[in-house]
Structures are given as structure tokens and as C-alpha cells.
mmCIF file of C-alpha atoms and ligand atoms in Angstrom:
data_model
loop_
_atom_site.group_PDB
_atom_site.id
_atom_site.type_symbol
_atom_site.label_atom_id
_atom_site.label_comp_id
_atom_site.label_asym_id
_atom_site.label_seq_id
_atom_site.Cartn_x
_atom_site.Cartn_y
_atom_site.Cartn_z
ATOM 1 C CA UNK A 1 -4.617 16.486 16.846
ATOM 2 C CA UNK A 2 -3.010 17.871 14.235
ATOM 3 C CA UNK A 3 -0.230 14.984 13.930
ATOM 4 C CA UNK A 4 2.472 17.566 12.295
ATOM 5 C CA UNK A 5 5.785 15.982 13.652
ATOM 6 C CA UNK A 6 4.540 12.183 12.520
ATOM 7 C CA UNK A 7 3.543 13.885 8.937
ATOM 8 C CA UNK A 8 7.042 15.422 8.396
ATOM 9 C CA UNK A 9 8.690 12.044 9.834
ATOM 10 C CA UNK A 10 6.702 9.994 7.583
ATOM 11 C CA UNK A 11 7.279 12.070 4.755
ATOM 12 C CA UNK A 12 10.539 12.225 5.012
ATOM 13 C CA UNK A 13 11.180 8.863 5.328
ATOM 14 C CA UNK A 14 9.318 7.784 2.257
ATOM 15 C CA UNK A 15 11.249 10.360 0.211
ATOM 16 C CA UNK A 16 14.629 8.596 0.968
ATOM 17 C CA UNK A 17 13.157 4.946 0.599
ATOM 18 C CA UNK A 18 11.996 5.879 -3.184
ATOM 19 C CA UNK A 19 15.499 6.954 -3.200
ATOM 20 C CA UNK A 20 16.532 3.491 -1.723
ATOM 21 C CA UNK A 21 14.327 1.546 -4.345
ATOM 22 C CA UNK A 22 14.763 3.656 -7.857
ATOM 23 C CA UNK A 23 18.597 3.231 -7.109
ATOM 24 C CA UNK A 24 18.504 -0.364 -6.706
ATOM 25 C CA UNK A 25 15.799 -0.716 -9.564
ATOM 26 C CA UNK A 26 18.331 1.204 -11.822
ATOM 27 C CA UNK A 27 21.581 -0.024 -10.671
ATOM 28 C CA UNK A 28 21.303 -3.423 -9.927
ATOM 29 C CA UNK A 29 17.986 -4.561 -11.634
ATOM 30 C CA UNK A 30 16.799 -6.250 -8.264
ATOM 31 C CA UNK A 31 15.974 -9.943 -8.780
ATOM 32 C CA UNK A 32 13.732 -11.777 -6.241
ATOM 33 C CA UNK A 33 14.173 -13.138 -3.139
ATOM 34 C CA UNK A 34 12.049 -15.999 -2.373
ATOM 35 C CA UNK A 35 9.765 -15.874 1.174
ATOM 36 C CA UNK A 36 8.718 -19.143 3.165
ATOM 37 C CA UNK A 37 5.283 -18.894 1.769
ATOM 38 C CA UNK A 38 6.669 -17.991 -1.709
ATOM 39 C CA UNK A 39 5.991 -14.702 -2.468
ATOM 40 C CA UNK A 40 9.302 -12.399 -3.219
ATOM 41 C CA UNK A 41 11.248 -9.840 -1.339
ATOM 42 C CA UNK A 42 13.962 -7.671 -2.684
ATOM 43 C CA UNK A 43 17.063 -5.788 -1.296
ATOM 44 C CA UNK A 44 14.786 -2.957 -1.599
ATOM 45 C CA UNK A 45 12.438 -4.729 0.462
ATOM 46 C CA UNK A 46 14.566 -5.103 3.403
ATOM 47 C CA UNK A 47 16.474 -1.631 2.994
ATOM 48 C CA UNK A 48 13.690 0.225 3.042
ATOM 49 C CA UNK A 49 11.792 -1.167 5.851
ATOM 50 C CA UNK A 50 15.531 -0.501 7.703
ATOM 51 C CA UNK A 51 15.090 2.712 6.797
ATOM 52 C CA UNK A 52 11.403 3.668 7.776
ATOM 53 C CA UNK A 53 11.946 1.486 11.560
ATOM 54 C CA UNK A 54 15.170 3.885 12.155
ATOM 55 C CA UNK A 55 13.254 7.332 11.124
ATOM 56 C CA UNK A 56 10.291 6.067 13.257
ATOM 57 C CA UNK A 57 11.663 4.590 15.843
ATOM 58 C CA UNK A 58 14.288 7.289 16.694
ATOM 59 C CA UNK A 59 11.736 10.070 16.167
ATOM 60 C CA UNK A 60 8.747 7.880 18.326
ATOM 61 C CA UNK A 61 11.026 5.531 20.223
ATOM 62 C CA UNK A 62 7.780 4.140 22.078
ATOM 63 C CA UNK A 63 5.335 3.279 19.372
ATOM 64 C CA UNK A 64 5.343 -0.114 18.211
ATOM 65 C CA UNK A 65 5.689 -1.161 14.457
ATOM 66 C CA UNK A 66 3.737 -3.981 12.594
ATOM 67 C CA UNK A 67 6.030 -3.867 9.181
ATOM 68 C CA UNK A 68 5.673 -6.976 6.638
ATOM 69 C CA UNK A 69 8.954 -7.681 6.641
ATOM 70 C CA UNK A 70 11.228 -9.628 9.461
ATOM 71 C CA UNK A 71 15.498 -10.021 9.007
ATOM 72 C CA UNK A 72 14.968 -13.821 10.261
ATOM 73 C CA UNK A 73 16.219 -14.757 6.587
ATOM 74 C CA UNK A 74 18.939 -12.255 6.144
ATOM 75 C CA UNK A 75 20.580 -13.658 9.316
ATOM 76 C CA UNK A 76 20.674 -16.760 8.012
ATOM 77 C CA UNK A 77 24.239 -17.275 7.121
ATOM 78 C CA UNK A 78 24.159 -18.419 3.566
ATOM 79 C CA UNK A 79 22.587 -15.096 3.554
ATOM 80 C CA UNK A 80 25.382 -12.730 4.079
ATOM 81 C CA UNK A 81 25.929 -11.425 0.231
ATOM 82 C CA UNK A 82 22.460 -10.277 0.245
ATOM 83 C CA UNK A 83 22.831 -8.799 3.804
ATOM 84 C CA UNK A 84 25.869 -6.768 2.312
ATOM 85 C CA UNK A 85 23.670 -5.534 -0.076
ATOM 86 C CA UNK A 86 20.979 -4.044 2.118
ATOM 87 C CA UNK A 87 24.129 -2.660 4.120
ATOM 88 C CA UNK A 88 25.623 -1.189 1.481
ATOM 89 C CA UNK A 89 21.844 -0.071 -0.238
ATOM 90 C CA UNK A 90 21.341 2.082 3.005
ATOM 91 C CA UNK A 91 24.312 3.374 3.418
ATOM 92 C CA UNK A 92 23.852 5.607 0.196
ATOM 93 C CA UNK A 93 21.008 7.561 2.711
ATOM 94 C CA UNK A 94 22.574 6.675 6.669
ATOM 95 C CA UNK A 95 26.314 6.337 5.669
ATOM 96 C CA UNK A 96 27.713 4.826 9.164
ATOM 97 C CA UNK A 97 24.879 2.121 8.902
ATOM 98 C CA UNK A 98 26.117 -2.040 10.201
ATOM 99 C CA UNK A 99 24.666 -4.791 9.017
ATOM 100 C CA UNK A 100 23.700 -5.539 12.479
ATOM 101 C CA UNK A 101 22.201 -1.774 12.563
ATOM 102 C CA UNK A 102 20.119 -3.253 9.294
ATOM 103 C CA UNK A 103 19.243 -5.885 10.930
ATOM 104 C CA UNK A 104 18.232 -4.915 14.243
ATOM 105 C CA UNK A 105 15.922 -1.958 12.568
ATOM 106 C CA UNK A 106 14.159 -4.630 10.033
ATOM 107 C CA UNK A 107 13.042 -6.877 13.212
ATOM 108 C CA UNK A 108 11.677 -3.561 14.878
ATOM 109 C CA UNK A 109 8.744 -4.295 12.392
ATOM 110 C CA UNK A 110 7.723 -6.808 14.365
ATOM 111 C CA UNK A 111 5.613 -5.133 17.068
ATOM 112 C CA UNK A 112 2.159 -5.984 18.506
ATOM 113 C CA UNK A 113 -1.002 -3.802 18.307
ATOM 114 C CA UNK A 114 -1.340 -1.499 20.961
ATOM 115 C CA UNK A 115 -3.813 1.861 21.425
ATOM 116 C CA UNK A 116 -1.253 3.850 18.908
ATOM 117 C CA UNK A 117 0.828 1.949 16.733
ATOM 118 C CA UNK A 118 2.305 2.224 12.847
ATOM 119 C CA UNK A 119 1.983 -0.347 10.049
ATOM 120 C CA UNK A 120 3.977 -0.729 7.098
ATOM 121 C CA UNK A 121 4.936 -2.402 4.229
ATOM 122 C CA UNK A 122 8.346 -1.069 2.679
ATOM 123 C CA UNK A 123 7.243 -2.613 -0.624
ATOM 124 C CA UNK A 124 3.523 -3.103 -1.621
ATOM 125 C CA UNK A 125 3.806 -4.304 -4.905
ATOM 126 C CA UNK A 126 7.176 -6.636 -5.105
ATOM 127 C CA UNK A 127 5.887 -7.813 -8.218
ATOM 128 C CA UNK A 128 5.356 -4.809 -9.845
ATOM 129 C CA UNK A 129 8.511 -3.336 -8.295
ATOM 130 C CA UNK A 130 10.944 -6.433 -9.892
ATOM 131 C CA UNK A 131 8.707 -6.127 -13.126
ATOM 132 C CA UNK A 132 9.435 -2.140 -13.612
ATOM 133 C CA UNK A 133 5.650 -1.105 -13.205
ATOM 134 C CA UNK A 134 3.908 0.522 -9.646
ATOM 135 C CA UNK A 135 4.427 0.101 -6.488
ATOM 136 C CA UNK A 136 4.301 2.043 -3.212
ATOM 137 C CA UNK A 137 6.501 2.505 0.228
ATOM 138 C CA UNK A 138 3.256 2.781 2.699
ATOM 139 C CA UNK A 139 3.197 4.060 6.490
ATOM 140 C CA UNK A 140 0.501 4.406 8.605
ATOM 141 C CA UNK A 141 -0.447 5.794 12.274
ATOM 142 C CA UNK A 142 -3.313 3.475 13.664
ATOM 143 C CA UNK A 143 -4.565 5.299 16.911
ATOM 144 C CA UNK A 144 -7.360 3.278 18.879
ATOM 145 C CA UNK A 145 -8.209 1.356 15.965
ATOM 146 C CA UNK A 146 -8.400 4.239 13.514
ATOM 147 C CA UNK A 147 -6.168 5.599 10.831
ATOM 148 C CA UNK A 148 -4.726 8.813 11.787
ATOM 149 C CA UNK A 149 -2.203 9.423 9.285
ATOM 150 C CA UNK A 150 -1.050 7.661 5.934
ATOM 151 C CA UNK A 151 1.522 8.656 3.779
ATOM 152 C CA UNK A 152 2.087 6.155 0.782
ATOM 153 C CA UNK A 153 5.098 7.465 -1.960
ATOM 154 C CA UNK A 154 4.488 5.873 -5.654
ATOM 155 C CA UNK A 155 7.863 6.908 -7.108
ATOM 156 C CA UNK A 156 7.079 4.869 -10.438
ATOM 157 C CA UNK A 157 3.241 6.604 -11.084
ATOM 158 C CA UNK A 158 2.938 9.358 -13.457
ATOM 159 C CA UNK A 159 2.528 12.776 -12.181
ATOM 160 C CA UNK A 160 0.086 13.122 -14.577
ATOM 161 C CA UNK A 161 -1.308 9.894 -15.891
ATOM 162 C CA UNK A 162 -2.537 10.574 -19.306
ATOM 163 C CA UNK A 163 1.552 11.323 -19.964
ATOM 164 C CA UNK A 164 2.863 7.910 -18.737
ATOM 165 C CA UNK A 165 6.309 9.226 -20.141
ATOM 166 C CA UNK A 166 6.375 12.059 -18.117
ATOM 167 C CA UNK A 167 7.665 13.159 -14.814
ATOM 168 C CA UNK A 168 7.112 10.100 -12.319
ATOM 169 C CA UNK A 169 7.070 10.181 -8.503
ATOM 170 C CA UNK A 170 4.074 11.011 -5.922
ATOM 171 C CA UNK A 171 3.463 10.856 -2.354
ATOM 172 C CA UNK A 172 0.192 10.893 -1.181
ATOM 173 C CA UNK A 173 -0.361 12.264 2.081
ATOM 174 C CA UNK A 174 -3.829 11.881 4.698
ATOM 175 C CA UNK A 175 -4.539 12.989 8.218
ATOM 176 C CA UNK A 176 -7.817 12.287 9.641
ATOM 177 C CA UNK A 177 -10.027 15.957 9.561
ATOM 178 C CA UNK A 178 -7.598 17.792 7.187
ATOM 179 C CA UNK A 179 -8.517 15.815 3.810
ATOM 180 C CA UNK A 180 -5.418 14.384 1.271
ATOM 181 C CA UNK A 181 -2.769 16.070 -0.532
ATOM 182 C CA UNK A 182 -0.400 14.509 -3.258
ATOM 183 C CA UNK A 183 3.351 15.829 -3.340
ATOM 184 C CA UNK A 184 5.169 15.472 -6.878
ATOM 185 C CA UNK A 185 8.341 14.111 -5.988
ATOM 186 C CA UNK A 186 10.217 16.201 -8.306
ATOM 187 C CA UNK A 187 9.186 19.225 -7.796
ATOM 188 C CA UNK A 188 8.094 19.239 -4.279
ATOM 189 C CA UNK A 189 4.547 20.914 -5.561
ATOM 190 C CA UNK A 190 1.696 19.968 -3.332
ATOM 191 C CA UNK A 191 -1.922 20.030 -3.840
ATOM 192 C CA UNK A 192 -4.922 18.767 -2.579
ATOM 193 C CA UNK A 193 -7.083 16.059 -4.190
ATOM 194 C CA UNK A 194 -10.737 14.889 -4.272
ATOM 195 C CA UNK A 195 -12.425 11.576 -5.259
ATOM 196 C CA UNK A 196 -14.881 12.687 -8.957
ATOM 197 C CA UNK A 197 -18.256 12.305 -6.647
ATOM 198 C CA UNK A 198 -20.150 13.240 -10.379
ATOM 199 C CA UNK A 199 -19.541 11.189 -13.063
ATOM 200 C CA UNK A 200 -21.368 10.973 -16.525
ATOM 201 C CA UNK A 201 -22.044 7.764 -17.766
ATOM 202 C CA UNK A 202 -19.742 8.680 -20.885
ATOM 203 C CA UNK A 203 -16.910 9.361 -18.426
ATOM 204 C CA UNK A 204 -13.378 7.922 -18.956
ATOM 205 C CA UNK A 205 -13.004 7.973 -15.009
ATOM 206 C CA UNK A 206 -16.098 5.677 -14.865
ATOM 207 C CA UNK A 207 -13.660 2.802 -14.329
ATOM 208 C CA UNK A 208 -12.766 -0.028 -12.060
ATOM 209 C CA UNK A 209 -9.601 -0.537 -10.458
ATOM 210 C CA UNK A 210 -7.929 -3.957 -9.660
ATOM 211 C CA UNK A 211 -4.614 -5.880 -9.102
ATOM 212 C CA UNK A 212 -2.288 -6.638 -12.315
ATOM 213 C CA UNK A 213 -1.869 -9.887 -10.330
ATOM 214 C CA UNK A 214 -4.713 -12.489 -10.553
ATOM 215 C CA UNK A 215 -4.823 -14.477 -7.404
ATOM 216 C CA UNK A 216 -5.461 -10.706 -6.003
ATOM 217 C CA UNK A 217 -8.935 -11.011 -6.355
ATOM 218 C CA UNK A 218 -11.761 -12.143 -8.127
ATOM 219 C CA UNK A 219 -11.991 -10.577 -11.992
ATOM 220 C CA UNK A 220 -14.663 -12.199 -13.001
ATOM 221 C CA UNK A 221 -16.694 -10.935 -10.039
ATOM 222 C CA UNK A 222 -15.137 -7.695 -9.849
ATOM 223 C CA UNK A 223 -16.638 -6.861 -13.292
ATOM 224 C CA UNK A 224 -19.784 -8.671 -13.054
ATOM 225 C CA UNK A 225 -20.664 -6.121 -10.059
ATOM 226 C CA UNK A 226 -18.761 -3.035 -11.806
ATOM 227 C CA UNK A 227 -21.075 -3.547 -15.243
ATOM 228 C CA UNK A 228 -24.245 -3.829 -13.322
ATOM 229 C CA UNK A 229 -24.004 -0.777 -11.768
ATOM 230 C CA UNK A 230 -22.760 1.038 -14.662
ATOM 231 C CA UNK A 231 -19.480 1.334 -13.925
ATOM 232 C CA UNK A 232 -18.386 0.338 -17.952
ATOM 233 C CA UNK A 233 -15.304 2.259 -19.229
ATOM 234 C CA UNK A 234 -12.327 -0.221 -19.872
ATOM 235 C CA UNK A 235 -10.917 -1.372 -16.189
ATOM 236 C CA UNK A 236 -7.044 -0.056 -15.189
ATOM 237 C CA UNK A 237 -5.248 -2.778 -13.668
ATOM 238 C CA UNK A 238 -2.349 -1.697 -11.062
ATOM 239 C CA UNK A 239 -0.324 -3.352 -8.717
ATOM 240 C CA UNK A 240 0.426 -2.156 -4.915
ATOM 241 C CA UNK A 241 -1.302 0.988 -3.047
ATOM 242 C CA UNK A 242 -1.288 3.516 -5.827
ATOM 243 C CA UNK A 243 -4.559 1.668 -7.171
ATOM 244 C CA UNK A 244 -6.086 4.060 -3.845
ATOM 245 C CA UNK A 245 -3.908 7.120 -4.616
ATOM 246 C CA UNK A 246 -5.432 6.817 -8.440
ATOM 247 C CA UNK A 247 -9.097 6.534 -6.781
ATOM 248 C CA UNK A 248 -8.458 9.726 -4.340
ATOM 249 C CA UNK A 249 -7.193 11.734 -7.299
ATOM 250 C CA UNK A 250 -10.595 11.268 -9.089
ATOM 251 C CA UNK A 251 -9.112 9.158 -11.900
ATOM 252 C CA UNK A 252 -11.028 5.858 -11.133
ATOM 253 C CA UNK A 253 -14.687 5.756 -9.301
ATOM 254 C CA UNK A 254 -14.288 1.912 -7.602
ATOM 255 C CA UNK A 255 -11.904 -0.253 -6.552
ATOM 256 C CA UNK A 256 -12.435 -4.080 -5.852
ATOM 257 C CA UNK A 257 -10.188 -6.874 -4.014
ATOM 258 C CA UNK A 258 -13.295 -9.704 -3.478
ATOM 259 C CA UNK A 259 -11.709 -12.500 -2.465
ATOM 260 C CA UNK A 260 -9.677 -15.040 -4.777
ATOM 261 C CA UNK A 261 -11.981 -18.241 -5.779
ATOM 262 C CA UNK A 262 -9.274 -20.542 -5.039
ATOM 263 C CA UNK A 263 -8.574 -18.653 -1.167
ATOM 264 C CA UNK A 264 -11.942 -17.721 -0.231
ATOM 265 C CA UNK A 265 -10.809 -17.160 3.598
ATOM 266 C CA UNK A 266 -8.214 -15.037 2.689
ATOM 267 C CA UNK A 267 -7.623 -12.086 5.189
ATOM 268 C CA UNK A 268 -5.751 -9.165 4.572
ATOM 269 C CA UNK A 269 -2.908 -7.622 6.078
ATOM 270 C CA UNK A 270 -2.948 -4.222 7.926
ATOM 271 C CA UNK A 271 0.149 -2.880 5.719
ATOM 272 C CA UNK A 272 -1.623 -3.426 2.375
ATOM 273 C CA UNK A 273 -4.940 -1.165 3.192
ATOM 274 C CA UNK A 274 -4.469 1.323 6.185
ATOM 275 C CA UNK A 275 -2.285 4.238 4.292
ATOM 276 C CA UNK A 276 -4.458 4.166 1.171
ATOM 277 C CA UNK A 277 -7.612 3.612 2.984
ATOM 278 C CA UNK A 278 -7.177 7.241 4.724
ATOM 279 C CA UNK A 279 -5.754 8.929 1.631
ATOM 280 C CA UNK A 280 -9.145 7.442 -0.222
ATOM 281 C CA UNK A 281 -11.613 8.350 2.929
ATOM 282 C CA UNK A 282 -9.672 11.779 3.402
ATOM 283 C CA UNK A 283 -10.429 12.591 -0.506
ATOM 284 C CA UNK A 284 -14.206 12.326 -0.137
ATOM 285 C CA UNK A 285 -14.420 8.321 -0.595
ATOM 286 C CA UNK A 286 -15.324 5.386 1.047
ATOM 287 C CA UNK A 287 -13.771 2.292 1.847
ATOM 288 C CA UNK A 288 -15.050 -0.791 3.565
ATOM 289 C CA UNK A 289 -15.161 -4.653 3.455
ATOM 290 C CA UNK A 290 -17.071 -6.631 1.108
ATOM 291 C CA UNK A 291 -20.355 -6.701 3.798
ATOM 292 C CA UNK A 292 -20.077 -2.871 4.208
ATOM 293 C CA UNK A 293 -18.177 -3.188 7.596
ATOM 294 C CA UNK A 294 -15.645 -0.622 8.357
ATOM 295 C CA UNK A 295 -11.860 -2.156 8.548
ATOM 296 C CA UNK A 296 -10.788 -3.273 11.956
ATOM 297 C CA UNK A 297 -6.933 -2.618 13.092
ATOM 298 C CA UNK A 298 -7.657 -3.413 16.316
ATOM 299 C CA UNK A 299 -6.716 -7.834 15.449
ATOM 300 C CA UNK A 300 -2.988 -7.744 15.046
ATOM 301 C CA UNK A 301 -1.707 -8.020 11.151
ATOM 302 C CA UNK A 302 -4.327 -9.103 9.407
ATOM 303 C CA UNK A 303 -7.543 -7.716 8.917
ATOM 304 C CA UNK A 304 -9.063 -10.610 10.734
ATOM 305 C CA UNK A 305 -12.918 -9.697 10.868
ATOM 306 C CA UNK A 306 -13.207 -8.387 7.259
ATOM 307 C CA UNK A 307 -13.536 -10.724 3.718
ATOM 308 C CA UNK A 308 -12.524 -8.047 0.365
ATOM 309 C CA UNK A 309 -12.405 -4.614 0.550
ATOM 310 C CA UNK A 310 -14.303 -2.186 -2.078
ATOM 311 C CA UNK A 311 -13.137 1.686 -1.976
ATOM 312 C CA UNK A 312 -15.809 4.100 -4.145
ATOM 313 C CA UNK A 313 -15.700 7.634 -4.977
ATOM 314 C CA UNK A 314 -18.736 7.208 -1.672
ATOM 315 C CA UNK A 315 -21.662 7.917 -4.382
ATOM 316 C CA UNK A 316 -20.991 4.456 -5.681
ATOM 317 C CA UNK A 317 -20.628 2.351 -2.503
ATOM 318 C CA UNK A 318 -24.209 1.428 -1.684
ATOM 319 C CA UNK A 319 -25.098 0.455 -5.320
ATOM 320 C CA UNK A 320 -21.562 -1.988 -4.996
ATOM 321 C CA UNK A 321 -22.862 -3.682 -1.509
ATOM 322 C CA UNK A 322 -26.602 -4.100 -2.838
ATOM 323 C CA UNK A 323 -25.022 -5.921 -6.146
ATOM 324 C CA UNK A 324 -22.756 -8.003 -4.172
ATOM 325 C CA UNK A 325 -25.922 -8.925 -1.481
ATOM 326 C CA UNK A 326 -27.819 -9.829 -4.829
ATOM 327 C CA UNK A 327 -25.092 -12.014 -6.299
ATOM 328 C CA UNK A 328 -24.874 -14.287 -3.053
ATOM 329 C CA UNK A 329 -28.290 -14.282 -2.540
ATOM 330 C CA UNK A 330 -29.117 -15.639 -6.213
ATOM 331 C CA UNK A 331 -25.412 -17.998 -6.085
HETATM 332 P P1 AMP B 401 -1.472 -6.371 -5.913
HETATM 333 O O1 AMP B 401 -0.188 -5.000 -5.549
HETATM 334 O O2 AMP B 401 -2.922 -6.036 -5.799
HETATM 335 O O3 AMP B 401 -0.665 -7.668 -6.702
HETATM 336 O O4 AMP B 401 -1.241 -6.384 -3.950
HETATM 337 C C1 AMP B 401 0.123 -6.613 -3.838
HETATM 338 C C2 AMP B 401 -0.494 -7.453 -2.294
HETATM 339 O O5 AMP B 401 -1.571 -9.093 -2.269
HETATM 340 C C3 AMP B 401 0.747 -7.986 -1.969
HETATM 341 O O6 AMP B 401 0.928 -7.264 -0.961
HETATM 342 C C4 AMP B 401 0.325 -8.969 -0.625
HETATM 343 O O7 AMP B 401 0.339 -8.898 0.998
HETATM 344 C C5 AMP B 401 -1.276 -9.695 -0.961
HETATM 345 N N1 AMP B 401 -1.820 -10.666 -1.484
HETATM 346 C C6 AMP B 401 -1.182 -12.041 -1.024
HETATM 347 N N2 AMP B 401 -1.748 -12.686 -1.459
HETATM 348 C C7 AMP B 401 -3.003 -12.683 -1.971
HETATM 349 C C8 AMP B 401 -4.379 -12.866 -2.001
HETATM 350 N N3 AMP B 401 -4.648 -14.201 -1.856
HETATM 351 N N4 AMP B 401 -5.569 -11.946 -2.092
HETATM 352 C C9 AMP B 401 -5.447 -10.968 -1.943
HETATM 353 N N5 AMP B 401 -3.908 -9.669 -1.835
HETATM 354 C C10 AMP B 401 -2.924 -11.036 -1.588
HETATM 355 MG MG1 MG B 402 1.860 -5.651 0.139
#
């Protein structure tokens, strides 16, 4: 299957969502609303989920969607003003939108796993979005437990990482068996991407990616593992799934997300990885959990059978797994 219709719908929706997010960021200086789990959400998260779920459910009405946000918070009477703001943000792209339609679209994202479903994160890296750093709009199509399509818009990612003041906005796209590519949002220029598999020990790209937020991994162990296998260039800290994009385009060699010491039983959300993982795999890299197992998308919103994430250029992967096994034996 070529997944062309799905790819077209996902790219168009992700582009519209990127416009919504950047408008909210420029015009309204977004502030955080606190969710029950104390993590932040903004009107852009809700608006983006409404737009994406609308686009998917109009094109593929029978496909379930498992997305990060729910409209429960926005349905509360004291949130009327925020609901109005979300509606206005969506109206800039879909003029006849009503608040009720926004709530219904957002709740289309409360679907269940089935043989074919979508998973999406309207804004991955909300903390990065609020800080003015990286964030990603991520959509993935899963069939028979395997990600088949991933589309990841990174509106704040420099087109050329070495020129942070230059053009920004990149969409990463991967279809199983067809490779990965990136589209510069400003020009539409599209190019195939590949991980960097051979790296001299002096290469600036022989570097580790990790989260900016310290409770999203185990930085001390991640760096010790990287050092022990010769990944010694200064580490690149970045919010969101954009890390997978940077690895897939060869500008880093390894992304480690080992469980935070204070939350060793944390299980990753499927929408935080599906789109990025296929982009890395189709660019020639490898993605597993910290035990070397493939990510199992068949169990619902959480990767309950997997602990931690290792994404690599492929050539480093076995060395990372061996170093981790040795650490576990030693500790
Ligand atoms: P990052 O942009 O790398 O900081 O990761 C952002 C994502 O981390 C969010 O989408 C959350 O779903 C996820 N997250 C929240 N808590 C944790 C945790 N304790 N360990 C790993 N990831 C987490
Ligand atoms: Mg997320």
C-alpha cells in the first residue's frame, strides 16, 4: 500500500496546525492551563487537536484516533473564555467553526486501539512551545501493531540547524518501506533524509540528543552510556519529537530516553514516539526500548510492554544495548 491519501491528509492538516500554533504564539503569547496531572496545556494544543481530528475523521470516518487531549476540561463552565479562544483560533482556518464542533472534534481523539488507528500529539513539547523553543505536531497511522505513516511538523526547527536565525519550519514524513523525507515549510522544498551511519570519532554529529526537561529521562546514565561507547561530542538538548527529526537527518547519532530515577515505572505514550520512530527507521536508523525490544503499539495509549527508548543511527545500537546490560549487571 502506498498510503498516498493518508499522507496527503496528514501533511495538509499538520501544516494548518503549524499555522494555528505559530499564530497563537505570536499574537497571544500563550499561557499554560494546568491539567489534572499538573502538566501544561494551551489553547493551541486544543485548537490543533480539533483541526487534526476534524481532518482525519472527514477523510477516514471509520478510523479511530488516540490523541493526547480531551475536551473534558474545556467543557467546564469556568472554561468558557478559553473555549472561545480555541474556537477563534480554529476559525482563522475553518471559518464556520462553532464551540460545540470544537469540543466534538477534540473528543474524536478518545478512540481505542484497533487493527488500524491514528495516534496524535497536537503539541508535543508544550513546555518548549511556551518557552519559545522546539515543539512538534505529530500524527501517525498504525496498522496491525506497526506504524505505517508518520508526519511530524516542527514549526520552530531551523531549516539549517547551524543557522538558528535563518528560516524555520520543517515537516518530516515517513511511509513504511518508502523512506523518510523533509519538507521546508517556507519553500516547500522536499528532500530525502538519511541517518549518518559512519561517523569519525571527531565528528560533531557523533552526539547524544536528550530532553531539555530533566524529569524526562536519566541524564546522568544517558551520558555515561554515550561516553562509554565513544559518543563524546557535546550533547544536544531539545524539546519534543523534533529530536527524532534531527537524528533522522544525520545531525546526531543517538537519542536516549531512559526512565527517570524517581519514576522508574513510567510508561511512554504512543503519541510521543510513533511518528518520530518511523521517521528514524525509514531514514536507516533503529528504535527500540532499553531492552532492545520493538515498540509495541497494540496495547492502548501507553507502551506498557516497553521501558525507555533508544533511537540510534543503527550502527551504534548494539553497543548501547550491551553497555546498558553491563550497567544493570554492575549496579
Ligand atoms: P520532551 O519534549 O522530550 O521533554 O518530552 C515531552 C513529553 O514527555 C511529553 O509529551 C510527556 O508526555 C512526556 N513525559 C511526561 N513525563 C515523563 C516522564 N516522567 N518520563 C518521560 N516522559 C515524560
Ligand atoms: Mg507529548
